[in-house]
Amino acid sequence: MSEVRLQVKNLCKSFGITKAVQNVSFNVNKGEVHALIGENGSGKSTLTNMLTGIYSIDSGTFVLDGKEIHPKNQVEANEEGVSIIVQELGTLSGLTVAENIFLGHEDRFVHFGIKNTNAMNKEATELLHKYGFDRIKASDIIDNYNFEDRKLVEIVKATYFDPKIVVIDETTTALSQEGREELYKHMNRIRESGNTVIFISHDLPEILDKSDTITILRDGVYIDTVKSADVNEDDLKRLMVGREVSGDYYRADYGEKVSDEVVLSVKDVTVPGLIEDVSFDLHKGEILGFGGLSESGMHEIGKAIFGASYDRTGKVVLADGTEINDIPTAIKHSIAYTSKDRDNESVVLNQSIGDNICLPSLDDLANKAHMLNDKKLKEFSNKFAKQMSVKMVNVDQFVSDLSGGNKQKVVLARWIGKDSDIVVLDSPTRGIDIKVKQDIYQLMNQMRKNGKSIIMISEELMELIGMCDRIIIMKDGKLSGELERSPELDENSLITMMV
Amino acid sequence: MGSKKLSGSTKGYLILLGLVVLSWGIFKVLSPHNFGSAANMLNYFQASLIATVGAVGFYFVMVMGMFDFSIGANIMLSAIVGCVFATKFNLGYVGLIAGCIICGAIVGVLNGIFYVKLRIPSMIVTTGLALIYESVANYIAGGVEQTLPANLRMFGQMPGDIILAVLACVAAYIFLNYTKIGTYTYAIGSNEFVAKNMGIDVNKYKVLAFILSGAFLGVMAILTISYGSSMVAVTGMASMSRNFVPTMGCFFGLAFKKYGMPLQAIVIGEFVINIIFFGFIALGAPTAIQDVITGLALLIIITLTTKVTKGEIVK
Amino acid sequence: MENQVKTNTEQKEQQLKKLSKMSMIRALLPIAGLIVVFLVFNVLTNFRMMNNMSLVLSQVYVTMIAATGVFFIMTMGGLDFSQGSILGIASIVVCMLSKISIPLAIVGGIAAGAAIGAINGYFYVCRKIKSFIVTICTMFLFRGFIKYLTTNAPVTGSALLINYDSTALKVTCTVVVLVIGFVLFRFTKFGTYLKAIGAGEKAAMFSGIRTDKMKFLIYVLAGAITGFAAFINVIKVGSVTSSGGNQLETQILIALVLGGMPISGGAKVRFENIIVGSLLYIVLNSGLTMMGFSTQMMQLIQGVVFLVFVAVFADRQSLQVIK
Amino acid sequence: GGSKDTTTADSSSSAATETPAAATDNKDIKIGVSIWSSTDVLGSQCKLILDEAAKALGVQVQYVDQGHVSEKVTASVEQLVAAGCQGIIICNSSDTEMTSAIKTCNDNKVYLAQFFRVISKDNSADIYQMATDSAYYIGAVHEDEPANGEELVNILLEKGDRNIGLIGWEQGDATWLGRWEGYKAGVEKWNEANPDDKATLSEPQYAGTTSEGGSKAAEALMAADPNLDALIPAGGGGDPLQGAIAAVERAGKTQDIDIVSTDFLPDLGERLENGSMAGESGGHYCDPLIAFMMVYNAIKGNYTDFAGKFEDVPFPYLYVSSADDYKAYEQYFVDQLPYTDEELVAMSELDLAGLKEAAAKVSIEDAAARAGK
Ligand SMILES: Nc1ncnc2c1ncn2[C@@H]1O[C@H](COP(=O)(O)OP(=O)(O)OP(=O)(O)O)[C@@H](O)[C@H]1O
Ligand SMILES: Nc1ncnc2c1ncn2[C@@H]1O[C@H](COP(=O)(O)OP(=O)(O)OP(=O)(O)O)[C@@H](O)[C@H]1O
Ligand SMILES: [Mg+2]
Ligand SMILES: [Mg+2]
């Protein structure tokens, strides 16, 4: 009954030697939400980027409503009726909301070379009103709005002209629950109007819930297209990974007694606008989880402990009474931290793997005269890169060449090398596929057994439940509840505390 | 109380006008006799126009995050070409205006194309090209100063200079606010990658920015040679000393970008610098100290308008 | 499938090895360029350049010493256009103090340079103003001071200063600065930290580097180094006029870029950039002068050669956005 | 390009000195000119006459522009020596630079003479002594700047001007300082003689070397003193003067403000006529020619024994204060060079005393007389 909207035919794309998309063919129908899933690097973004003109096509074709399309950039794709909301931030600061919405389509408002700003603002205001985003003003500079609102502007930008296909590439991870609902609403609206959404997400329950059809890619190769109604999560995992994935990659133990020894206490910590009057203790050998909505302030907890948040008041004290107020002191006293913003705050992208691993340990590696020895550095970084099984040619390779998961491994290798006792992991498995996740969980478990204390901040409730001895839920910058490890714990009990 | 939420540009105007009043007030008190009459102020304003025009054009390049070290060489070359057109070829004002602006724009084209094609940082490319422009200017001038005769110096005084400068500023304002170029300039300055993905031909607009900037520097060249009446082609990068005044004006624009009024800030900012400059002259301060004052004033004003956010990355 | 994966990684390995070989070659390119240019000029001038090497080199010391400081600044992604004014002010201080005592003069020059560096650092680091804006402002500001101080006459140093003007001393000073710089940069954490700041400041900060302190100190250090270069300058020149040190910043920038230094700094900088670049700059300049071109022609050639060199040497792979 | 010289030229720097007498062929002689700029107005005039002289004598010249930046001045000497020059003439910016210049020349046995400049015997006694002692430093050809300054001030005072505005170019420039001294002396002398009719000289405004600088400085001076009736743009290559005149014209004060200067303008005749200029001194672009001849003869071995000597060659200014004066000047110094090739060769054959005499004699009349015969 459903008509074909888009035919993907024998599509290929390589980046140098990486075959990102290999001979992929499938159909997308009208009036459906068509999910695209696969592990990291399986080619999802590459595929949709070709569809929307961001990447050029090596070979193969897209046939949209019977017509071959070859957009060269996003504007041309828009003209064909295809739009995209990209994984990263897609709005430009310095421009007004209206300018962002109509970027590349100004010609409609240009007469004799002069742009009619009023007409543009007026139309943008109408659109925003139609979408129910009245609080966003068309003539405002976009910088006045937060990430979430900017994503909403992107939704308007991508959908106002009723495109035949809207691609939504991992947008949900960036949004709060509220924003997600907003997005789902519009996905629905698009579907109802007979148009199509191509939806990319790593959140399998979300995929199952929101999509009609699911196409699975693996290593750039097309695997299958299934109806959401016919499959469950385990089926999808199997299709993605290519083998049976057992559900038990979290730690299996329950009821182990956590030591009473407090290694770190957070006392009355406040960061204006983010967290308010937070106090808790971390014990030796414990995995302490923090859960909550993205805006709940839980990400700031990690920074506050690591001395990386400004305007912090209150105290972060170690067992021996040392107060932690800045990063170097934190590192010196054996605290490690991996940020959610991996590319900016964790790895130095344009530097070698070796230097990245050695960076915090240089003081320890230097001899008495503060001299460093290349060989020693190389041995050191090699050892920990190997231990973390970083996929690399050698440690001289730049981190920017690595995939997301491998970057995360480099960060972990750095802190294992530093032999930190307190490890703060913010979203350690964000954007990482199942294999690497498993590795990371095993590592955390190992560290715990070795007496290290871990704080894990995560938006993924399942991993909190699976890994933590204790879970603290945050809401509006405050602690809103605490849960002990137990096999009975389920997501719902957490969610009720979060919202 | 009521003004708790002033709009950005109102705030910007208040700051700038405050600066005008403040600088005027201080020197008026210190040196009431020979400073700050209405006629004087008009003079100061006129004196500020030359650099303003260049700065306003250069802003397009600067906002995109690029830089240009050939400003001075461009002004010198354009002024000489314009003067040669006007006098040797007997083209009068048409020659002067067309010669300067077209030459400026051509220099802009070259800057842009070399930058885009060679993919070398603009700072470096323009340094190399400045050497070449100086040399070319010298070949054209042949070691003789190019003098604009008195009957061609309309743009060196009232009202010619004001008319030309106002026209130029209005043109810049229109380009920035009422054409695609303005939007794309900010888009590219904000994030080149995203801009490219949006279908903006980044390279084309970069070259366009250089051309615009070059043409405005050409206008600045008209004003410069009309004001001073002659231009000599210096070599050995001596033309670089002309870079800084327009560049400093641009810093004003950048500092006030967040208030949504960069061009206005350049105009008023250059005016303030000139008020201070002439204020010190009125006080009889040695000229050398005026450089100190200019540098310091700018630094302080930028410091005051820059919000210090901890942990922010500034290069 | 398994096999394919294997060959895939092997291929990749080879490609990466090739890439790293390429970048090695790229790093060697300026050195090769220096040698070629040197040979070409020698042939063209009947080996006069070789015979007069000490004279040719005598112009390199100040640039090379000052470039060392700027190299550190640029490694961490900053810029410094106030170097010429620093050299001017420091030279004035050296001249004035030289009448009291020479060691005091050296210390004074270094202190003056460091003080200006500290001013740069304060506005850049503490007030968060872009480094090129700050340093262009301070360049202007201190040029004004230099003009003021030299209004009635050039500032002359003690007559004793000339006694120090020997090639041996200048070479020794330069080598000492370079060796200390090299050891610091290459064999202590200092260099790695600088490169990390240049490659990703935020991540560097999260790795425990006190980036603000580091940035501030580097500006002070660069000022101090140029303050020391002022001594070398003064023993030769003997006095400072209002244009003292003019355009040193541009010379340094050109020299470093000729030496293959990426302008945005980061992990790909090499200490050799300083030496190769400064030498290349001087050899090009002296060579073209020796060829006897007119000023205009020489400048034209200089501009073209400079662009060609940069176009050939520039490593564009590491720069995704070129500003 | 002068790179075609044969192998003899290569060892010439040493050869020239070991066997100084006539052993050197003219075509192997290379004379270096270290000049602030060979491309600006005065600089290119100097270059013109030097090129002419070199052509007449069949020697090579090589220019290095140093912009009067001290480091570059000293470096220029090294570059010229390295380029194989056997003699160098230099227009330095500060006396102390000469220490290094003389040292470089001594070390490499290259002759050196200054033009437009002389080491101050009083202020830089050490350096003067070093120059005197040097066997390679010949001497200096220079104008009497204080006298020049005084002369210009007198032209103004006689015209009845009492409020004189002063425009300098670069702070601390030796020539400027000399002229300034002269202006001050002229005004002081006048005030002593006429206590009831005192004249004032403003603090200088600095214009750099651009015409806008001159314009701005003139405007500032006019704004600061409404009674200003005279301006002295002291020099700077002619552009500051142009700018100052433009500013005066713009202000409509051409008749009220008299201008004197030391850089000749292309339309000076007209200006002297219409009163926008009151007087000029100039013609000094021949000064480097004398220095050139000194160095040339030293290389040839004609002039010897410089150790213990300091040849101080004063060079006269030409003063022009009427349109007729200028017409003559234009004829002999602008439209043509004041010396023909033969005269240049003849000049090169003079002995040192004769050369000094020729220098002292430079004037419009002299040029006219020579052209007339
Ligand atoms: N611009 C590029 N240059 C080189 N390789 C690239 C580029 N973009 C993607 N790749 C590679 O192509 C492959 C497919 O990447 P793609 O971004 O499509 O994956 P994805 O399925 O979207 O993954 P994720 O879930 O992490 O977003 C990966 O191996 C990736 O490293
Ligand atoms: N932007 C890029 N440019 C060049 N090569 C890249 C780029 N991104 C990724 N690669 C290469 O592609 C390879 C595969 O990356 P991909 O993202 O598919 O890894 P992955 O197997 O998904 O790993 P992970 O699960 O850790 O993300 C990487 O090893 C890397 O060398
Ligand atoms: Mg990946
Ligand atoms: Mg993706």
CSV table of N, CA, C and O in Angstrom, one decimal, chain C residues 62-124:
chain,number,residue,atom,x,y,z
C,62,VAL,N,70.3,38.6,15.9
C,62,VAL,CA,69.1,39.3,16.6
C,62,VAL,C,67.8,38.6,16.2
C,62,VAL,O,67.0,38.2,17.0
C,63,THR,N,67.6,38.4,14.9
C,63,THR,CA,66.4,37.8,14.4
C,63,THR,C,66.2,36.4,15.0
C,63,THR,O,65.2,36.0,15.5
C,64,MET,N,67.3,35.7,15.0
C,64,MET,CA,67.2,34.3,15.4
C,64,MET,C,66.9,34.2,16.9
C,64,MET,O,66.1,33.4,17.3
C,65,ILE,N,67.6,35.0,17.7
C,65,ILE,CA,67.3,35.0,19.1
C,65,ILE,C,65.9,35.4,19.4
C,65,ILE,O,65.1,34.7,20.1
C,66,ALA,N,65.4,36.5,18.8
C,66,ALA,CA,64.1,37.0,19.1
C,66,ALA,C,63.1,36.0,18.5
C,66,ALA,O,62.0,35.7,19.1
C,67,ALA,N,63.4,35.3,17.4
C,67,ALA,CA,62.5,34.4,16.8
C,67,ALA,C,62.2,33.2,17.8
C,67,ALA,O,61.2,32.6,17.7
C,68,THR,N,63.2,32.9,18.6
C,68,THR,CA,63.0,31.8,19.5
C,68,THR,C,61.8,32.0,20.4
C,68,THR,O,61.0,31.1,20.7
C,69,GLY,N,61.8,33.2,21.0
C,69,GLY,CA,60.6,33.5,21.8
C,69,GLY,C,59.3,33.5,21.1
C,69,GLY,O,58.3,32.9,21.6
C,70,VAL,N,59.3,34.1,19.9
C,70,VAL,CA,58.1,34.1,19.1
C,70,VAL,C,57.7,32.7,18.7
C,70,VAL,O,56.5,32.4,18.6
C,71,PHE,N,58.7,31.9,18.5
C,71,PHE,CA,58.4,30.5,18.2
C,71,PHE,C,57.6,29.8,19.3
C,71,PHE,O,56.6,29.1,19.0
C,72,PHE,N,58.0,30.1,20.5
C,72,PHE,CA,57.2,29.5,21.6
C,72,PHE,C,55.8,30.1,21.6
C,72,PHE,O,54.8,29.3,21.8
C,73,ILE,N,55.7,31.4,21.4
C,73,ILE,CA,54.3,32.0,21.4
C,73,ILE,C,53.5,31.4,20.3
C,73,ILE,O,52.3,31.0,20.5
C,74,MET,N,54.1,31.2,19.1
C,74,MET,CA,53.3,30.7,18.0
C,74,MET,C,53.0,29.2,18.1
C,74,MET,O,52.0,28.8,17.7
C,75,THR,N,53.9,28.5,18.8
C,75,THR,CA,53.6,27.1,19.1
C,75,THR,C,52.3,27.0,19.8
C,75,THR,O,51.5,26.1,19.5
C,76,MET,N,52.1,27.8,20.8
C,76,MET,CA,50.8,27.7,21.5
C,76,MET,C,49.7,28.5,20.9
C,76,MET,O,48.7,28.7,21.5
C,77,GLY,N,49.9,28.8,19.6
C,77,GLY,CA,48.7,29.4,18.9
C,77,GLY,C,48.6,30.9,19.0
C,77,GLY,O,47.6,31.4,18.5
C,78,GLY,N,49.5,31.6,19.6
C,78,GLY,CA,49.4,33.0,19.8
C,78,GLY,C,50.2,33.7,18.7
C,78,GLY,O,50.8,33.1,17.9
C,79,LEU,N,50.1,35.0,18.7
C,79,LEU,CA,50.9,35.9,17.8
C,79,LEU,C,51.5,37.0,18.6
C,79,LEU,O,51.0,37.3,19.7
C,80,ASP,N,52.6,37.6,18.1
C,80,ASP,CA,53.1,38.7,18.8
C,80,ASP,C,53.7,39.7,17.7
C,80,ASP,O,54.7,39.5,17.1
C,81,PHE,N,53.0,40.8,17.6
C,81,PHE,CA,53.4,41.9,16.7
C,81,PHE,C,54.2,43.0,17.4
C,81,PHE,O,54.5,44.0,16.8
C,82,SER,N,54.4,42.8,18.7
C,82,SER,CA,55.0,43.9,19.4
C,82,SER,C,56.5,43.7,19.5
C,82,SER,O,57.2,44.5,20.2
C,83,GLN,N,57.1,42.7,18.9
C,83,GLN,CA,58.5,42.4,19.0
C,83,GLN,C,59.4,43.5,18.7
C,83,GLN,O,60.4,43.8,19.3
C,84,GLY,N,59.1,44.2,17.6
C,84,GLY,CA,59.9,45.3,17.2
C,84,GLY,C,60.0,46.4,18.2
C,84,GLY,O,61.1,46.9,18.6
C,85,SER,N,58.8,46.7,18.8
C,85,SER,CA,58.8,47.7,19.9
C,85,SER,C,59.5,47.2,21.1
C,85,SER,O,60.2,48.0,21.8
C,86,ILE,N,59.4,45.9,21.4
C,86,ILE,CA,60.1,45.4,22.5
C,86,ILE,C,61.6,45.5,22.3
C,86,ILE,O,62.3,46.0,23.2
C,87,LEU,N,62.1,45.2,21.1
C,87,LEU,CA,63.5,45.3,20.8
C,87,LEU,C,63.9,46.8,21.0
C,87,LEU,O,65.0,47.1,21.6
C,88,GLY,N,63.1,47.7,20.5
C,88,GLY,CA,63.4,49.1,20.6
C,88,GLY,C,63.5,49.6,22.1
C,88,GLY,O,64.5,50.2,22.5
C,89,ILE,N,62.5,49.3,22.8
C,89,ILE,CA,62.5,49.7,24.3
C,89,ILE,C,63.7,49.1,25.0
C,89,ILE,O,64.4,49.7,25.7
C,90,ALA,N,63.8,47.8,24.8
C,90,ALA,CA,64.9,47.1,25.5
C,90,ALA,C,66.2,47.6,25.1
C,90,ALA,O,67.1,47.8,26.0
C,91,SER,N,66.4,48.0,23.9
C,91,SER,CA,67.7,48.5,23.4
C,91,SER,C,67.9,49.9,24.1
C,91,SER,O,69.1,50.2,24.5
C,92,ILE,N,66.8,50.6,24.2
C,92,ILE,CA,67.0,51.9,24.9
C,92,ILE,C,67.5,51.7,26.4
C,92,ILE,O,68.4,52.4,26.9
C,93,VAL,N,66.8,50.7,27.0
C,93,VAL,CA,67.2,50.5,28.4
C,93,VAL,C,68.6,50.0,28.5
C,93,VAL,O,69.4,50.4,29.3
C,94,VAL,N,69.0,49.1,27.5
C,94,VAL,CA,70.4,48.6,27.5
C,94,VAL,C,71.4,49.8,27.4
C,94,VAL,O,72.4,49.9,28.1
C,95,CYS,N,71.1,50.7,26.4
C,95,CYS,CA,71.9,51.8,26.2
C,95,CYS,C,72.1,52.7,27.4
C,95,CYS,O,73.2,53.0,27.8
C,96,MET,N,70.9,53.0,28.1
C,96,MET,CA,71.0,53.8,29.2
C,96,MET,C,71.8,53.2,30.4
C,96,MET,O,72.7,53.8,31.0
C,97,LEU,N,71.5,51.9,30.6
C,97,LEU,CA,72.2,51.3,31.8
C,97,LEU,C,73.6,51.0,31.4
C,97,LEU,O,74.4,50.8,32.4
C,98,SER,N,74.0,50.9,30.2
C,98,SER,CA,75.3,50.5,29.8
C,98,SER,C,76.3,51.5,30.4
C,98,SER,O,77.5,51.2,30.6
C,99,LYS,N,75.8,52.7,30.6
C,99,LYS,CA,76.7,53.7,31.2
C,99,LYS,C,77.1,53.4,32.6
C,99,LYS,O,78.1,53.9,33.1
C,100,ILE,N,76.2,52.7,33.3
C,100,ILE,CA,76.5,52.3,34.7
C,100,ILE,C,77.3,51.0,34.7
C,100,ILE,O,78.4,51.0,35.2
C,101,SER,N,76.7,50.0,34.1
C,101,SER,CA,77.5,48.7,34.1
C,101,SER,C,76.9,47.8,33.0
C,101,SER,O,75.7,47.8,32.9
C,102,ILE,N,77.8,47.1,32.4
C,102,ILE,CA,77.3,46.3,31.3
C,102,ILE,C,76.4,45.1,31.8
C,102,ILE,O,75.3,44.9,31.2
C,103,PRO,N,76.8,44.4,32.8
C,103,PRO,CA,75.9,43.3,33.3
C,103,PRO,C,74.6,43.9,33.7
C,103,PRO,O,73.5,43.3,33.3
C,104,LEU,N,74.6,45.0,34.3
C,104,LEU,CA,73.3,45.6,34.7
C,104,LEU,C,72.5,45.9,33.4
C,104,LEU,O,71.2,45.7,33.4
C,105,ALA,N,73.2,46.4,32.4
C,105,ALA,CA,72.5,46.7,31.1
C,105,ALA,C,71.8,45.5,30.6
C,105,ALA,O,70.6,45.5,30.1
C,106,ILE,N,72.5,44.3,30.6
C,106,ILE,CA,71.9,43.1,30.1
C,106,ILE,C,70.7,42.7,30.9
C,106,ILE,O,69.6,42.5,30.3
C,107,VAL,N,70.8,42.8,32.2
C,107,VAL,CA,69.7,42.4,33.0
C,107,VAL,C,68.6,43.4,32.8
C,107,VAL,O,67.4,43.0,32.7
C,108,GLY,N,68.9,44.7,32.7
C,108,GLY,CA,67.9,45.7,32.4
C,108,GLY,C,67.1,45.4,31.2
C,108,GLY,O,65.9,45.5,31.1
C,109,GLY,N,67.9,45.1,30.1
C,109,GLY,CA,67.2,44.8,28.8
C,109,GLY,C,66.2,43.7,28.9
C,109,GLY,O,65.1,43.7,28.5
C,110,ILE,N,66.7,42.6,29.6
C,110,ILE,CA,65.9,41.5,29.7
C,110,ILE,C,64.6,41.8,30.5
C,110,ILE,O,63.5,41.4,30.2
C,111,ALA,N,64.8,42.6,31.6
C,111,ALA,CA,63.7,43.0,32.5
C,111,ALA,C,62.7,43.8,31.7
C,111,ALA,O,61.5,43.6,31.8
C,112,ALA,N,63.2,44.8,30.9
C,112,ALA,CA,62.3,45.6,30.1
C,112,ALA,C,61.5,44.8,29.2
C,112,ALA,O,60.3,45.0,29.0
C,113,GLY,N,62.2,43.9,28.5
C,113,GLY,CA,61.5,43.0,27.5
C,113,GLY,C,60.4,42.2,28.2
C,113,GLY,O,59.3,42.1,27.8
C,114,ALA,N,60.8,41.7,29.4
C,114,ALA,CA,59.9,40.8,30.1
C,114,ALA,C,58.7,41.6,30.6
C,114,ALA,O,57.6,41.1,30.6
C,115,ALA,N,59.0,42.9,30.9
C,115,ALA,CA,57.9,43.7,31.4
C,115,ALA,C,56.8,43.9,30.3
C,115,ALA,O,55.6,43.8,30.6
C,116,ILE,N,57.3,44.2,29.1
C,116,ILE,CA,56.4,44.4,28.0
C,116,ILE,C,55.7,43.1,27.7
C,116,ILE,O,54.4,43.1,27.5
C,117,GLY,N,56.4,42.0,27.8
C,117,GLY,CA,55.8,40.7,27.6
C,117,GLY,C,54.7,40.5,28.6
C,117,GLY,O,53.6,40.0,28.3
C,118,ALA,N,54.9,41.0,29.8
C,118,ALA,CA,53.9,40.8,30.9
C,118,ALA,C,52.7,41.6,30.6
C,118,ALA,O,51.6,41.2,30.9
C,119,ILE,N,52.9,42.8,30.0
C,119,ILE,CA,51.7,43.6,29.7
C,119,ILE,C,50.9,42.9,28.6
C,119,ILE,O,49.7,42.8,28.7
C,120,ASN,N,51.6,42.4,27.6
C,120,ASN,CA,50.9,41.6,26.5
C,120,ASN,C,50.2,40.5,27.2
C,120,ASN,O,49.0,40.3,26.9
C,121,GLY,N,50.9,39.8,28.0
C,121,GLY,CA,50.3,38.6,28.7
C,121,GLY,C,49.1,39.0,29.5
C,121,GLY,O,48.1,38.3,29.5
C,122,TYR,N,49.2,40.1,30.2
C,122,TYR,CA,48.1,40.5,31.1
C,122,TYR,C,46.8,40.7,30.2
C,122,TYR,O,45.7,40.1,30.5
C,123,PHE,N,46.9,41.4,29.1
C,123,PHE,CA,45.7,41.7,28.4
C,123,PHE,C,45.2,40.5,27.6
C,123,PHE,O,44.0,40.3,27.5
C,124,TYR,N,46.2,39.7,27.2
C,124,TYR,CA,45.8,38.5,26.4
C,124,TYR,C,45.2,37.4,27.3
C,124,TYR,O,44.1,36.9,27.1
